[in-house]
PDB file of C-alpha atoms in Angstrom:
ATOM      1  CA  UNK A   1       0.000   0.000   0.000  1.00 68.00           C
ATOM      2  CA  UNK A   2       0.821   3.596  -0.287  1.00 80.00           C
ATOM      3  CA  UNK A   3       3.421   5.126   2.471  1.00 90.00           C
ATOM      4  CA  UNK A   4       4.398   8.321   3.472  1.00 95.00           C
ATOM      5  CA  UNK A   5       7.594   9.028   5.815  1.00 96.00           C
ATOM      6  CA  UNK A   6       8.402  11.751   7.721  1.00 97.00           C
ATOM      7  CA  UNK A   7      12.036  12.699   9.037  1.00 97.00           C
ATOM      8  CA  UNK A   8      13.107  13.340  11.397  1.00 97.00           C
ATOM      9  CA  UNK A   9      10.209  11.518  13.669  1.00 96.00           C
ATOM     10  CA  UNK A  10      11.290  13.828  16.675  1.00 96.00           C
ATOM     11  CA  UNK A  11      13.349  16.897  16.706  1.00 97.00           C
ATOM     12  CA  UNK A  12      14.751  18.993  19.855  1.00 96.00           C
ATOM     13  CA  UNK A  13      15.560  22.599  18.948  1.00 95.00           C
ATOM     14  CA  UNK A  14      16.719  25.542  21.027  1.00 96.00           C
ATOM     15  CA  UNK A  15      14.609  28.824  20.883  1.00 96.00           C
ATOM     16  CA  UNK A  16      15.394  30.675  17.856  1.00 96.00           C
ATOM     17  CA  UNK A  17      16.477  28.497  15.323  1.00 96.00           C
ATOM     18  CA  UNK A  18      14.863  26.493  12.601  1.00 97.00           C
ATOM     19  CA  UNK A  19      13.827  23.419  11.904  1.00 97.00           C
ATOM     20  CA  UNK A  20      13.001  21.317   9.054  1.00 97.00           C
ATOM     21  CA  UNK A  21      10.650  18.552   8.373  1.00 97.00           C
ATOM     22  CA  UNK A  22      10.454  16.145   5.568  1.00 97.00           C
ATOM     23  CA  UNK A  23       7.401  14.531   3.914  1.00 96.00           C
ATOM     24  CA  UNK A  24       7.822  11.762   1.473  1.00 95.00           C
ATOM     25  CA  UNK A  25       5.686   9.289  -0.866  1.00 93.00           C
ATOM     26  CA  UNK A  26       7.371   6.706  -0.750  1.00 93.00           C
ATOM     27  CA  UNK A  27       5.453   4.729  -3.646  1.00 89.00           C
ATOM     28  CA  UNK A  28       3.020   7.350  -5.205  1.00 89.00           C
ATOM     29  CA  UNK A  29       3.218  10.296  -6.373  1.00 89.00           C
ATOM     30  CA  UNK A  30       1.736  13.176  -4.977  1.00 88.00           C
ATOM     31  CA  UNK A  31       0.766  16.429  -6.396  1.00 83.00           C
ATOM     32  CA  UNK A  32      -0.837  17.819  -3.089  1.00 90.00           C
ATOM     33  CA  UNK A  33       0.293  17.514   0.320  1.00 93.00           C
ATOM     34  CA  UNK A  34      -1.058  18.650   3.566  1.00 94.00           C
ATOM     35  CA  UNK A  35       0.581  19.840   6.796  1.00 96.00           C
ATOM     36  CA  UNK A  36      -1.103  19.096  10.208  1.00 95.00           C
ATOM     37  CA  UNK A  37      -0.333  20.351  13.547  1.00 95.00           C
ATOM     38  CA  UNK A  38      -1.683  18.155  16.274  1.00 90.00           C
ATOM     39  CA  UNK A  39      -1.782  19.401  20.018  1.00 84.00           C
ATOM     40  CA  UNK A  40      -1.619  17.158  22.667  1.00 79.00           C
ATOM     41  CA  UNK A  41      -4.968  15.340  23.034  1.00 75.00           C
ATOM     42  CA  UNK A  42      -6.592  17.624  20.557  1.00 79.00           C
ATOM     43  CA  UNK A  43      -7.559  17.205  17.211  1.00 84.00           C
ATOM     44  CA  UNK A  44      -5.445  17.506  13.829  1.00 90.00           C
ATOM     45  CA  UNK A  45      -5.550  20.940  12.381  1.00 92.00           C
ATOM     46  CA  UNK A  46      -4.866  21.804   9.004  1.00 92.00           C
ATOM     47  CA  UNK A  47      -1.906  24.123   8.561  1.00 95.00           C
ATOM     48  CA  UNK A  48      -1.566  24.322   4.530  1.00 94.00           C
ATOM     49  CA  UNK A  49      -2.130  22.713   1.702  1.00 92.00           C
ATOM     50  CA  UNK A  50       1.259  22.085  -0.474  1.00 89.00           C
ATOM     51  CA  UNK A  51       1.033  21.743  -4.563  1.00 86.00           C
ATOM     52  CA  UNK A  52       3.743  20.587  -6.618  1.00 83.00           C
ATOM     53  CA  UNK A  53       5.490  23.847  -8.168  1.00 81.00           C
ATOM     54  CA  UNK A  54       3.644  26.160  -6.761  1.00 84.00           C
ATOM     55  CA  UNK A  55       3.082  28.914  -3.839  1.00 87.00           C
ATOM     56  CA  UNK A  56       1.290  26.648  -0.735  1.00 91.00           C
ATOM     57  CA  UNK A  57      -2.417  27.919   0.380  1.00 92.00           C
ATOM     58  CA  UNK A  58      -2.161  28.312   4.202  1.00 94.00           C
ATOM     59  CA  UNK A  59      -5.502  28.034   6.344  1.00 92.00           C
ATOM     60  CA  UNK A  60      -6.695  31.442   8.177  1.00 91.00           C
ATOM     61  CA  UNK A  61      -4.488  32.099  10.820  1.00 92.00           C
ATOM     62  CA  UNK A  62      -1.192  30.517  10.051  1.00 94.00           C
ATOM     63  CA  UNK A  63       1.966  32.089   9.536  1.00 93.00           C
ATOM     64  CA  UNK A  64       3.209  31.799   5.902  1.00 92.00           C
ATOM     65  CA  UNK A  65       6.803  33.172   7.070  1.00 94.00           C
ATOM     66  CA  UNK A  66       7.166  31.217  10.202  1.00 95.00           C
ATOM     67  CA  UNK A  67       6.131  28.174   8.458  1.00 96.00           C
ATOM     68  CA  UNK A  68       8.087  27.752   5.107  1.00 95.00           C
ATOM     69  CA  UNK A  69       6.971  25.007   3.366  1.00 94.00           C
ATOM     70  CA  UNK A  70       8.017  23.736  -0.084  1.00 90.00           C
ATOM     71  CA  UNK A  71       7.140  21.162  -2.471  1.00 88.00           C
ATOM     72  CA  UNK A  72       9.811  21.094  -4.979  1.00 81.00           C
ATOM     73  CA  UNK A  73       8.759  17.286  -6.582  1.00 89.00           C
ATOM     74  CA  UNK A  74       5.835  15.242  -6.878  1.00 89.00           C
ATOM     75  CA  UNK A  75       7.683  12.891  -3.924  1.00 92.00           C
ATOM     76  CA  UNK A  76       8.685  15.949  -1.289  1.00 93.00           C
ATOM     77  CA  UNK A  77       7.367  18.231   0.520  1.00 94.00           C
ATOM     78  CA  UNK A  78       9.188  20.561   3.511  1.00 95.00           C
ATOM     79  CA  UNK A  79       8.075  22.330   6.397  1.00 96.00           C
ATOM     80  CA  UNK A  80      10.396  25.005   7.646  1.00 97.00           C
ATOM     81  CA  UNK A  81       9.445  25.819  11.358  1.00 97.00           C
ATOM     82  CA  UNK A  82      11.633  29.516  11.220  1.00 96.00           C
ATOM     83  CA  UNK A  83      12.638  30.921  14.478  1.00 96.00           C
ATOM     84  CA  UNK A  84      11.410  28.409  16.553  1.00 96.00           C
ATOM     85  CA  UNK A  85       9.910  29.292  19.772  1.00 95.00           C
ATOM     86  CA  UNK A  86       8.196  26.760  22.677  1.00 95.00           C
ATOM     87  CA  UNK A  87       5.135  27.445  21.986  1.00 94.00           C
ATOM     88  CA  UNK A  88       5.750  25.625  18.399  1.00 95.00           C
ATOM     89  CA  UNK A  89       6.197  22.548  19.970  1.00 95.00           C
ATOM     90  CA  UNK A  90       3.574  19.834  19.211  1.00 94.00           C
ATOM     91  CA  UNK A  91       3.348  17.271  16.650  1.00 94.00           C
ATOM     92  CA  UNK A  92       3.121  17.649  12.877  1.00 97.00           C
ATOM     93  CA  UNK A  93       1.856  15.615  10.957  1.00 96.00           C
ATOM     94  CA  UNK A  94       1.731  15.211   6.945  1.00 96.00           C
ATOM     95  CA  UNK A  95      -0.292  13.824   4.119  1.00 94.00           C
ATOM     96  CA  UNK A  96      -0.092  13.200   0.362  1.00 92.00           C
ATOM     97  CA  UNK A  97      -2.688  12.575  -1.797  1.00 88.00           C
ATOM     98  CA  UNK A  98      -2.184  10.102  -4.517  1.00 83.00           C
ATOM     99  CA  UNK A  99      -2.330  11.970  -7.871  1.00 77.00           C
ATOM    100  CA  UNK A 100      -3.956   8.678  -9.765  1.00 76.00           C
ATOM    101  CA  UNK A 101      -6.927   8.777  -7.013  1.00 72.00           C
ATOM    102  CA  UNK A 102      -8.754  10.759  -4.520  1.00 70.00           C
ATOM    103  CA  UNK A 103      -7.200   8.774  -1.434  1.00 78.00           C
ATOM    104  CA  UNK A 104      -5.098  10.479   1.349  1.00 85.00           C
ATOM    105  CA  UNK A 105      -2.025   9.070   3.226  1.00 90.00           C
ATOM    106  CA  UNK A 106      -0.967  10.017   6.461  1.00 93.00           C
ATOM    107  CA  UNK A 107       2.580  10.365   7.643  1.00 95.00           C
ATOM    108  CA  UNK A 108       3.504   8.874  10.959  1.00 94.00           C
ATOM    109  CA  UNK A 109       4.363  12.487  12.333  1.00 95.00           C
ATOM    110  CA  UNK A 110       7.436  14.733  14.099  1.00 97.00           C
ATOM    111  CA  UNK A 111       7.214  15.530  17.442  1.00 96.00           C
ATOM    112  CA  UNK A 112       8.884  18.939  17.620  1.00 96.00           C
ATOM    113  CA  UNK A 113      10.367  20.012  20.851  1.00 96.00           C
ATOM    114  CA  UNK A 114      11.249  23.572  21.311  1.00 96.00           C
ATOM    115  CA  UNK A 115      13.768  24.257  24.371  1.00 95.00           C
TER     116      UNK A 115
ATOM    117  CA  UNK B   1     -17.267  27.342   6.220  1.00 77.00           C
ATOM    118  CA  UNK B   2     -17.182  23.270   6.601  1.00 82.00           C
ATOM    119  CA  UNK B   3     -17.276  22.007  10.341  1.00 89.00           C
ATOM    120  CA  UNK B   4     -16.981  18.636  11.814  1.00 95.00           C
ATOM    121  CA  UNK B   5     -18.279  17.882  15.410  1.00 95.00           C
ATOM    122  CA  UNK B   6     -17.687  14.966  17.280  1.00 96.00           C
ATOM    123  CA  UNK B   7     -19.309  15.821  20.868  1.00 95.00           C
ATOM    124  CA  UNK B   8     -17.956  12.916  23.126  1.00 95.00           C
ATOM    125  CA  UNK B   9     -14.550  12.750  24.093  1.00 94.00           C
ATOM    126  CA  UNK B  10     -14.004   9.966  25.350  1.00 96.00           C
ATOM    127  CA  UNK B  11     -16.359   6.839  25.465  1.00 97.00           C
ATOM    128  CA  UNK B  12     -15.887   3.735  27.012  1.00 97.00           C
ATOM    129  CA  UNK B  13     -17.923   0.482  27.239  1.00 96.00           C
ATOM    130  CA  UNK B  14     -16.962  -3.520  27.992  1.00 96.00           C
ATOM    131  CA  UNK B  15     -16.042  -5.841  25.048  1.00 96.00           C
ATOM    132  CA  UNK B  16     -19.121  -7.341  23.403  1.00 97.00           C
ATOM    133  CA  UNK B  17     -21.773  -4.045  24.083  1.00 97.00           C
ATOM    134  CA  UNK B  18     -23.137  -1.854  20.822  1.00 97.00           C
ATOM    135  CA  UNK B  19     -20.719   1.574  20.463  1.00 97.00           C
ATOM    136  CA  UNK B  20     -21.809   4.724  18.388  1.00 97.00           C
ATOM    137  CA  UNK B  21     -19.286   7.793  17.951  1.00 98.00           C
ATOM    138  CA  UNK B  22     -21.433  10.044  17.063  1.00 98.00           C
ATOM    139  CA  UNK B  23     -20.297  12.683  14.297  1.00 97.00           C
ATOM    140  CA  UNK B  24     -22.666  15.970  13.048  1.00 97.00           C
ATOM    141  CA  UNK B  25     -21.470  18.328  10.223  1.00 95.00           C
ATOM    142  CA  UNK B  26     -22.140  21.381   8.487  1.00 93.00           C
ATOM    143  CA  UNK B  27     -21.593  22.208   5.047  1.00 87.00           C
ATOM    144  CA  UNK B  28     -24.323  23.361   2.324  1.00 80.00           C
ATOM    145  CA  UNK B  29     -23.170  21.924  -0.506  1.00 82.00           C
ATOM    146  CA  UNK B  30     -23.026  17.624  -0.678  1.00 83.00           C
ATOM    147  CA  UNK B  31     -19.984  16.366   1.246  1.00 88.00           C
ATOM    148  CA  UNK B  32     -17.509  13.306   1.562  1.00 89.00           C
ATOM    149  CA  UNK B  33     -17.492  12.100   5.320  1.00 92.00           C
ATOM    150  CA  UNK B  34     -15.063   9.847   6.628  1.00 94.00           C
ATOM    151  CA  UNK B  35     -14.111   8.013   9.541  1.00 96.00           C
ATOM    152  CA  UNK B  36     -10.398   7.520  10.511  1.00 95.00           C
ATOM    153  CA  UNK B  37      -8.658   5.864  13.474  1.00 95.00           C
ATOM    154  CA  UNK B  38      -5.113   6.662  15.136  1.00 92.00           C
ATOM    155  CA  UNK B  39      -4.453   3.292  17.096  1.00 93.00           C
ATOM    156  CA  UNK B  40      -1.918   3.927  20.087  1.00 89.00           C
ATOM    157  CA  UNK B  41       1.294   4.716  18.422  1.00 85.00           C
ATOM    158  CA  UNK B  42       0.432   4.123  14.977  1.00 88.00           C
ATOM    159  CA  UNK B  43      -0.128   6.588  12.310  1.00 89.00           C
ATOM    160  CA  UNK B  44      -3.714   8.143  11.046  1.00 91.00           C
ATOM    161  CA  UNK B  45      -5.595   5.483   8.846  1.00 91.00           C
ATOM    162  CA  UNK B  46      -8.700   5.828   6.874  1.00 91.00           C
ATOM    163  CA  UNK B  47     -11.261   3.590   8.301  1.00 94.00           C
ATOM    164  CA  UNK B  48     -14.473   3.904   5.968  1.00 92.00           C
ATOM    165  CA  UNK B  49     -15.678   6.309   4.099  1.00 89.00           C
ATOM    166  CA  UNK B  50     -19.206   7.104   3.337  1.00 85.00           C
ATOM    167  CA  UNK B  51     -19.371   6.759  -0.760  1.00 80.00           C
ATOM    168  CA  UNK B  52     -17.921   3.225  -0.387  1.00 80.00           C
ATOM    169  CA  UNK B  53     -20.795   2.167   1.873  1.00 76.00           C
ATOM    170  CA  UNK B  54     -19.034  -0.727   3.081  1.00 81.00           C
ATOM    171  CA  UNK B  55     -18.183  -2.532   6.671  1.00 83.00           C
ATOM    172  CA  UNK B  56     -14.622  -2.155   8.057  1.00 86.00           C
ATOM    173  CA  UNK B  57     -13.829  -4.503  11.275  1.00 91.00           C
ATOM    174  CA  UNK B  58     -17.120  -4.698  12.145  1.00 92.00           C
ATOM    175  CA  UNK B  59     -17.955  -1.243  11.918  1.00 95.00           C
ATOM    176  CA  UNK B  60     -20.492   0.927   9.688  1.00 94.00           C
ATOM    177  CA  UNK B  61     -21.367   4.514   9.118  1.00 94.00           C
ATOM    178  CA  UNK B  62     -24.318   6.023   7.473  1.00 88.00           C
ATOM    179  CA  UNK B  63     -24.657   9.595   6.098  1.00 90.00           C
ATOM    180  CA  UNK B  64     -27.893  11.237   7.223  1.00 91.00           C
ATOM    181  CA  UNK B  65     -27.966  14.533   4.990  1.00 89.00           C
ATOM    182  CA  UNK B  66     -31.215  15.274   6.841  1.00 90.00           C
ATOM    183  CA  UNK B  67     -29.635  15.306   9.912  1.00 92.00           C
ATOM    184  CA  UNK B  68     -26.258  15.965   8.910  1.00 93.00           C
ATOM    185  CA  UNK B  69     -24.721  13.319  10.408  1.00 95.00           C
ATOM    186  CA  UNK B  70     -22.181  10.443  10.217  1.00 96.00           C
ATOM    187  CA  UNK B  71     -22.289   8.298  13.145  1.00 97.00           C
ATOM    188  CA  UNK B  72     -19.960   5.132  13.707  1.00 97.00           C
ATOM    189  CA  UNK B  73     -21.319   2.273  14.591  1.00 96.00           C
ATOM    190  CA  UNK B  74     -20.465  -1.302  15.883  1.00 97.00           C
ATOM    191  CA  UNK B  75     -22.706  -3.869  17.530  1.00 96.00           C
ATOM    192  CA  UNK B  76     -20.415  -5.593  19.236  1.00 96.00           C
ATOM    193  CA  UNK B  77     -17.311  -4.164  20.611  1.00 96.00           C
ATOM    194  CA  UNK B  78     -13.683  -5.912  20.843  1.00 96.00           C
ATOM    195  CA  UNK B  79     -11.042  -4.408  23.305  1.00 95.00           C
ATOM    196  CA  UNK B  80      -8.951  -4.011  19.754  1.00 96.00           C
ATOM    197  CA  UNK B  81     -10.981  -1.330  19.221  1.00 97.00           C
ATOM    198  CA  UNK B  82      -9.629   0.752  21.534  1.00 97.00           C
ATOM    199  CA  UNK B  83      -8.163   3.795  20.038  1.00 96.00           C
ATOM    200  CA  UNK B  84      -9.065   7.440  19.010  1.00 95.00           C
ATOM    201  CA  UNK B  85     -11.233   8.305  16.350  1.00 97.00           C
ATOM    202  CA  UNK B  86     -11.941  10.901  13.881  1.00 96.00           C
ATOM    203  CA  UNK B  87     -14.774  12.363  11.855  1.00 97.00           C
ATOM    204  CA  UNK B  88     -13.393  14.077   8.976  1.00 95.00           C
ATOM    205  CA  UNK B  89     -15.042  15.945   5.701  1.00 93.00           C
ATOM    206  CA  UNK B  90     -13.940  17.210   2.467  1.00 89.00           C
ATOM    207  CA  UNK B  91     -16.197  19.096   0.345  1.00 83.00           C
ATOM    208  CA  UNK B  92     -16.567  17.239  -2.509  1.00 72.00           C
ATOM    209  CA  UNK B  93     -14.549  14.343  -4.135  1.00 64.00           C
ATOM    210  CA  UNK B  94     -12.610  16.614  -6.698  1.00 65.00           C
ATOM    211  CA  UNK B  95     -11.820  19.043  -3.451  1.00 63.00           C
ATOM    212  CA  UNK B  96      -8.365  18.360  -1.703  1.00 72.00           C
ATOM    213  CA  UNK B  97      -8.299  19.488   1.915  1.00 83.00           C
ATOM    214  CA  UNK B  98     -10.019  16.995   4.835  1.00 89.00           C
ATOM    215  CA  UNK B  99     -11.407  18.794   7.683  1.00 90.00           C
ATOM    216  CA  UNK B 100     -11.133  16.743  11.072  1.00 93.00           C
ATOM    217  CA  UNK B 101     -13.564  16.896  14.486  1.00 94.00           C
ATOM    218  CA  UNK B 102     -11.830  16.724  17.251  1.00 93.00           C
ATOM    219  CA  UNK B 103     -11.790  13.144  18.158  1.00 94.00           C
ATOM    220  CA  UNK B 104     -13.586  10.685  20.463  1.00 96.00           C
ATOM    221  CA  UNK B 105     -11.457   8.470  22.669  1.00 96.00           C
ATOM    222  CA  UNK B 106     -12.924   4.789  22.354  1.00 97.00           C
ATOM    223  CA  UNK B 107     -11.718   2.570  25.210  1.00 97.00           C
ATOM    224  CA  UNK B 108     -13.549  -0.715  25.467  1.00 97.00           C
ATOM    225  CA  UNK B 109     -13.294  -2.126  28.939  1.00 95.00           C
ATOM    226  CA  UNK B 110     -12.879  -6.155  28.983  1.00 92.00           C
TER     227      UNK B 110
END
């Protein structure tokens, strides 16, 4: 079946710098990805929405500078936490949508940790 | 805007009684519901979704557009059903984005 990875699966950072967070299809390929953040005990909320070669659409309320994110192939897709402060901390979570059919895959997730 | 409520947070019943996770939405156009379940330490995985109308480890789900809602149901419940689930939306099958509730906590007591 269809996989997506994520790497690193949990990151420790110090406040101020930046970290960044890999999404891959590992068998498909995806045109669109999404970007999750997940709180602790709280539900998955949708960050952005990443398209192959082009600008991502972020959701009301999310920082487009403080969260770069990238999707340079139809495999890959980045999220660039920038100046990371501990409030960032939680767990992200991506997903790709195979390009031959309407189903989403979920990534297993980074736990980011923001010291 | 599309919103997905899921009103318990946590339910919990022994092995072998009837569960429903209930699920209401609102949207005014014609909608793709979903169910997915996050076992403990496992990843997000699509459980059923409503165009496919089929049964998935026992359980079902029925779209009520009158009511709007999606409820998941089970008639008898295992203790590997334990884990969180989610209601989720997207707007129509050509859209791309899936819109999540916030989760009910199944724990089925032995």
């Amino acid at each position: 079946g269809a996989v997506v990875s994520q790497h690193p699966s949990w990151v420790i950072c110090k406040s101020g710098t930046s970290v960044k967070i890999e999404c891959r299809s590992l068998d498909f390929q995806a045109t669109t990805m999404f970007w999750y953040r997940q709180f602790p005990k709280q539900s998955l909320m949708l960050m952005a929405t990443s398209n192959e070669g082009s600008k991502a659409t972020y959701e009301q309320g999310v920082e487009k500078d403080k969260f770069l994110i990238n999707h340079a192939s139809l495999t890959l897709s980045t999220l660039t936490v920038t100046s990371a402060h501990p409030e960032d901390s939680s767990f992200y979570i991506c997903s790709a949508k195979d390009r031959k059919a309407y189903e989403q895959y979920f990534g297993p997730g980074t736990r980011l940790t923001v010291t | 805007a599309q919103r997905v409520t899921q009103p318990e947070k946590l339910l919990s019943v022994f092995k072998g009684a009837p569960v429903e996770l209930k699920c209401n939405y609102s949207y005014s156009g014609s909608p793709e519901l979903f169910w997915y379940v996050q076992y403990s330490r496992q990843r997000l995985q699509l459980l059923l979704r409503h165009i496919s109308r089929e049964s998935i480890k026992g359980f079902t789900a029925d779209l009520n557009k009158g009511e709007t809602s999606f409820h998941l149901k089970k008639p008898f419940a295992q203790e590997e059903d334990s884990a969180m689930y989610y209601c989720a939306l997207r707007k129509d099958s050509s859209a791309s984005k899936i819109i999540f509730g916030s989760g009910t906590r199944l724990s089925i007591r032995p």
